[in-house]
């Protein structure tokens, strides 16, 4: 199913993804990580962002990150990523 979001939400998502990419580029430039060290992720109460495997951390772009939203299953009341 196609998910549609408004322009303000799209801009918010892009800015967050860009910040994650910028942090990884900075960490690489300081020698804290190598080009392909694992994954990086970010989460808050409603969403989870993760970098793809195998890509150079200093060359990531916001559209390459994966974003999942947490939803609460009605039967179990457990939050899961959708």
Coordinates of N, CA and C in Angstrom, one line a residue:
X1 N 0.8 -1.2 0.0 CA 0.0 0.0 0.0 C 0.9 1.2 0.0
X2 N 0.5 2.2 -0.8 CA 1.3 3.5 -0.9 C 0.9 4.3 0.3
X3 N 1.9 4.9 0.9 CA 1.7 5.8 2.1 C 2.0 7.2 1.6
X4 N 1.0 8.1 1.9 CA 1.2 9.5 1.5 C 1.4 10.3 2.7
X5 N 2.3 11.3 2.6 CA 2.6 12.2 3.8 C 2.6 13.6 3.2
X6 N 2.2 14.5 4.1 CA 2.2 15.9 3.6 C 3.6 16.5 3.5
X7 N 3.7 17.6 2.9 CA 5.0 18.3 2.6 C 5.7 18.6 3.9
X8 N 5.0 19.0 4.9 CA 5.7 19.4 6.2 C 6.4 18.2 6.8
X9 N 5.6 17.0 6.8 CA 6.1 15.8 7.4 C 7.3 15.3 6.5
X10 N 7.2 15.4 5.2 CA 8.3 15.0 4.3 C 9.6 15.8 4.6
X11 N 9.4 17.1 4.8 CA 10.6 17.9 5.1 C 11.2 17.5 6.5
X12 N 10.3 17.3 7.4 CA 10.8 16.8 8.8 C 11.6 15.5 8.6
X13 N 11.1 14.6 7.9 CA 11.8 13.3 7.7 C 13.1 13.5 7.0
X14 N 13.1 14.3 6.0 CA 14.4 14.6 5.2 C 15.4 15.2 6.1
X15 N 15.0 16.2 7.0 CA 15.9 16.9 7.9 C 16.5 15.9 8.9
X16 N 15.7 15.0 9.4 CA 16.2 14.1 10.4 C 17.1 13.1 9.7
X17 N 16.8 12.6 8.5 CA 17.7 11.7 7.8 C 19.0 12.3 7.5
X18 N 18.9 13.6 7.1 CA 20.1 14.3 6.7 C 21.0 14.5 7.9
X19 N 20.4 14.8 9.1 CA 21.2 14.9 10.3 C 21.9 13.6 10.7
X20 N 21.2 12.5 10.5 CA 21.9 11.2 10.7 C 23.1 11.0 9.8
X21 N 22.9 11.3 8.5 CA 24.0 11.2 7.5 C 25.1 12.1 7.9
X22 N 24.8 13.3 8.3 CA 25.9 14.3 8.7 C 26.7 13.8 9.9
X23 N 26.0 13.2 10.9 CA 26.7 12.7 12.1 C 27.6 11.6 11.7
X24 N 27.2 10.7 10.8 CA 28.0 9.6 10.3 C 29.2 10.1 9.5
X25 N 29.0 11.1 8.7 CA 30.1 11.7 7.9 C 31.2 12.3 8.9
X26 N 30.7 13.0 9.9 CA 31.6 13.6 10.9 C 32.3 12.5 11.7
X27 N 31.6 11.5 12.1 CA 32.3 10.4 12.9 C 33.3 9.7 12.0
X28 N 33.1 9.5 10.7 CA 34.1 9.0 9.8 C 35.3 9.9 9.7
X29 N 35.0 11.2 9.5 CA 36.1 12.1 9.3 C 37.0 12.2 10.6
X30 N 36.5 11.9 11.7 CA 37.3 11.9 13.0 C 37.9 10.6 13.2
X31 N 37.7 9.6 12.4 CA 38.3 8.3 12.6 C 37.6 7.4 13.6
X32 N 36.4 7.8 14.0 CA 35.6 7.0 15.0 C 35.0 5.7 14.4
X33 N 34.7 5.7 13.1 CA 34.2 4.6 12.4 C 34.9 4.4 11.1
X34 N 34.8 3.2 10.5 CA 35.4 2.9 9.2 C 34.3 3.1 8.2
X35 N 34.6 2.9 6.9 CA 33.7 3.2 5.9 C 32.4 2.3 6.0
X36 N 32.5 1.1 6.4 CA 31.4 0.2 6.4 C 31.1 -0.4 7.7
X37 N 31.4 0.2 8.8 CA 31.1 -0.3 10.2 C 29.7 -0.5 10.4
X38 N 29.1 -1.7 10.5 CA 27.8 -2.0 10.9 C 26.7 -1.0 10.4
X39 N 25.7 -0.8 11.3 CA 24.6 0.1 11.0 C 24.5 1.2 12.1
X40 N 23.9 2.2 11.7 CA 23.6 3.3 12.7 C 22.1 3.4 12.8
X41 N 21.5 3.7 13.9 CA 20.1 3.8 14.0 C 19.7 4.9 15.0
X42 N 18.5 5.3 14.9 CA 17.9 6.4 15.8 C 16.5 6.0 16.0
X43 N 16.0 6.2 17.2 CA 14.6 6.0 17.5 C 14.1 6.9 18.5
X44 N 12.8 7.2 18.5 CA 12.1 7.9 19.5 C 10.9 7.1 19.8
X45 N 9.9 7.8 20.4 CA 8.7 7.1 20.8 C 7.8 6.6 19.7
X46 N 8.0 7.2 18.5 CA 7.1 6.9 17.4 C 7.7 6.3 16.1
X47 N 9.0 6.5 16.0 CA 9.7 6.0 14.8 C 11.1 5.5 15.0
X48 N 11.6 4.7 14.0 CA 12.9 4.1 14.1 C 13.5 4.3 12.7
X49 N 14.8 4.8 12.7 CA 15.5 5.0 11.5 C 16.8 4.1 11.5
X50 N 17.2 3.5 10.4 CA 18.4 2.7 10.3 C 19.0 2.9 9.0
X51 N 20.4 2.8 9.0 CA 21.2 2.9 7.8 C 21.2 1.5 7.1
X52 N 21.3 1.5 5.8 CA 21.5 0.2 5.1 C 22.8 -0.4 5.3
X53 N 22.9 -1.7 5.2 CA 24.2 -2.4 5.3 C 25.0 -2.2 4.1
X54 N 26.4 -2.2 4.2 CA 27.2 -2.3 3.1 C 27.5 -1.0 2.3
X55 N 26.9 0.1 2.8 CA 27.2 1.4 2.1 C 28.2 2.2 2.9
X56 N 28.9 3.0 2.2 CA 30.0 3.8 2.8 C 29.3 4.9 3.7
X57 N 29.6 4.9 4.9 CA 29.0 5.9 5.9 C 29.2 7.3 5.5
X58 N 30.4 7.6 4.9 CA 30.7 9.0 4.5 C 29.9 9.4 3.3
X59 N 29.3 8.5 2.6 CA 28.6 8.8 1.3 C 27.1 8.5 1.4
X60 N 26.5 8.4 2.6 CA 25.1 8.2 2.7 C 24.3 9.4 2.3
X61 N 23.1 9.2 1.8 CA 22.2 10.2 1.5 C 20.9 10.0 2.2
X62 N 20.1 11.0 2.6 CA 18.9 10.8 3.3 C 17.9 9.8 2.8
X63 N 17.8 9.8 1.4 CA 16.8 8.9 0.8 C 17.3 7.4 0.9
X64 N 18.5 7.1 1.4 CA 18.9 5.7 1.6 C 18.6 5.1 2.9
X65 N 18.2 6.0 3.9 CA 17.8 5.4 5.2 C 16.4 4.8 5.2
X66 N 16.2 3.9 6.1 CA 14.9 3.2 6.2 C 14.2 3.8 7.4
X67 N 13.0 4.2 7.3 CA 12.2 4.7 8.4 C 11.0 3.8 8.7
X68 N 10.9 3.4 9.9 CA 9.7 2.6 10.3 C 9.0 3.3 11.4
X69 N 7.7 3.2 11.4 CA 6.9 3.8 12.5 C 6.4 2.7 13.4
X70 N 6.4 3.0 14.7 CA 5.9 2.1 15.7 C 4.4 2.2 15.7
X71 N 3.8 1.0 15.7 CA 2.3 1.0 15.9 C 2.0 0.0 17.0
X72 N 0.9 0.2 17.7 CA 0.5 -0.6 18.8 C -0.5 -1.6 18.4
X73 N -0.2 -2.9 18.5 CA -1.2 -3.9 18.2 C -2.3 -3.9 19.2
X74 N -3.6 -3.8 18.7 CA -4.7 -3.7 19.6 C -4.9 -4.9 20.5
X75 N -4.6 -6.1 20.0 CA -4.9 -7.3 20.9 C -3.8 -7.4 22.0
X76 N -2.6 -7.2 21.7 CA -1.5 -7.4 22.6 C -1.1 -6.1 23.4
X77 N -1.3 -5.0 22.8 CA -0.9 -3.7 23.3 C 0.6 -3.6 23.3
X78 N 1.3 -4.4 22.4 CA 2.7 -4.3 22.2 C 3.0 -3.4 21.0
X79 N 4.0 -2.6 21.2 CA 4.5 -1.7 20.1 C 5.4 -2.5 19.1
X80 N 5.1 -2.5 17.8 CA 5.9 -3.2 16.8 C 6.2 -2.2 15.7
X81 N 7.3 -2.4 15.0 CA 7.6 -1.6 13.9 C 6.8 -2.0 12.7
X82 N 6.2 -1.0 12.0 CA 5.4 -1.3 10.8 C 6.1 -1.0 9.5

